Amino acid sequence: MSGNMNLTLKVWRQENASDKGGFVTYKAENISPDMSFLEMLDVVNESLIKKGTDPIHFDHDCREGICGMCSLYINGRPHGPKRAITTCQLHMRSFTDGETITIEPWRATAFPVIKDLAVDRSAFDRIQQAGGYVSVNTGGVPDANEIAIPKVIADEAFNSATCIQCGACVAACKNASAMLFVSAKVSQLALLPQGQPERYRRVQSMVAQMDAEGFGGCTNTGACEIECPKEISMTNINRMRRDFFTAKLFKEEEI
Amino acid sequence: MSSFTKTFSSTLGKKLIMSLTGLFLALFLIVHLIGNLQLFNDDAGKAFNEYSYFMTHFLPIKIVSYLLYASIILHAVYAVFVTISNNKARTVGYAQYNGSANSSWSSRNMGILGTILLVFIVIHMKTFWWEYHNGALPYTQYVTELQNPAAVTVTELQASGVELMHSSYIDAQNGVQVVVAKDLYQVVVEAFSHLWYVILYVLSMIAMGFHLYHGFQSGFQSLGFDHNKYFPAIKFLGLWVFSIIIPAVFAAMPIYIYFLTQ
Ligand code: SF4
Ligand code: FES
């Protein structure tokens, strides 16, 4: 079909975590501009399978921008050149015919490569398990609107809660810092009444786990909030700092 | 590890130290700049030398100056800690990295800019601070007529065996004010009569401007400060005052003295 594109892909291939890995160049031919980036990779993979070669491994699941599973560092940016979208929402029309596209995995010590472009993001799960929850007893259903929450607060908590745990913030950050993710998870609960009882314990344990996983520190470059597909803002990071310092320096007990 | 050390060894705590020391250093720049404006006085360095004496002998200022040296050291040492642990967080880098798409150049080069500034501070302190405290500086006497303050007689004093010291008094009989001061101004003039030295200073001030463009507002964020009304004001201040006006006025000093000596 006319209007279709031919592209050159420089793809990071790596057998497993201990393999050194390197770039392999592939041709992606007759690609429709309406395809998503992942569909383009499917096409390439089909031809690889036909040739009997190992297809390129990459993460994906929902393919509609809600699960956070797709990753890919495309031409020097996580999720490619567009803002506020995931790689599954990136269309091939964002590239030009004949272009060479470099595709790399998220790079962070805390995100080891599993194979090719797929990385292990279980560090995020462990941070969540360290305190990213509220402990509630089951019981009778409370009345709706029993606990008054101002609209602005509810909105802000909801914004924080839209984080899909994709890890683009870590990938974008020059320090491979996970602050945007962690602060979104801290904030979504710290803002709401239900999150209060564990508020200060939560921030301390989540930050401690974040450091233990080997993520870098925040130097306020702002790259994370620009690259975040859900537009989580750095306000969350500052809120997390306030809670952390309040807990560590201004509270009498270590709770 | 005690809770205290845990706080300051965490990623957030290390940056808290960098923020507090950095903002203190930024604050000091204002004081330093206002004092140094005396260099623009056309008085053979009288006001500047008196100011130098005051800054090195007034106790509260001496205490603050030790805090300042400690801040410089802490800021640099923690910068090294932070850089090492941040580099460890990504040992395999990207083949293609488009940092300018999502962050400012300053924010990505704070370490390089900071290193330039540290080297500058060492040279700067060697030239002026060390010389003032340990060098064999000449003493100059300024005799000002009380009736006519514009009439000042400037004499360079010869040491001739006696040890000279700073003094300032009113000689009512002769109707004059006499000031004898260590002449740091001469050292300044000598240093800035060399073009390469002026260039070094101007380049360092440019580096300082870029460092503070990111650093000033980042310092506030590291404290957790964020406010939809006041934070833009901090950013404005960081840009105009700390990364443009202050470095520019500082840079104007060596340039002014250079042209004075030509
Ligand atoms: S903060 Fe944004 S970039 Fe980071 S994990 Fe959540 S959604 Fe992804
Ligand atoms: S595959 Fe689910 S967000 Fe992209």
CSV table of N, CA and C in Angstrom, one decimal, chain A residues 14 45 213 240:
chain,number,residue,atom,x,y,z
A,14,GLN,N,19.5,-9.4,24.0
A,14,GLN,CA,20.3,-9.9,25.1
A,14,GLN,C,19.6,-11.2,25.6
A,45,ASN,N,8.5,-9.4,14.2
A,45,ASN,CA,8.7,-10.7,14.9
A,45,ASN,C,8.1,-11.9,14.1
A,213,GLU,N,16.5,-1.1,47.0
A,213,GLU,CA,16.5,-1.7,45.7
A,213,GLU,C,17.6,-1.1,44.8
A,240,MET,N,6.2,13.9,49.2
A,240,MET,CA,6.8,12.7,49.8
A,240,MET,C,8.0,13.2,50.7
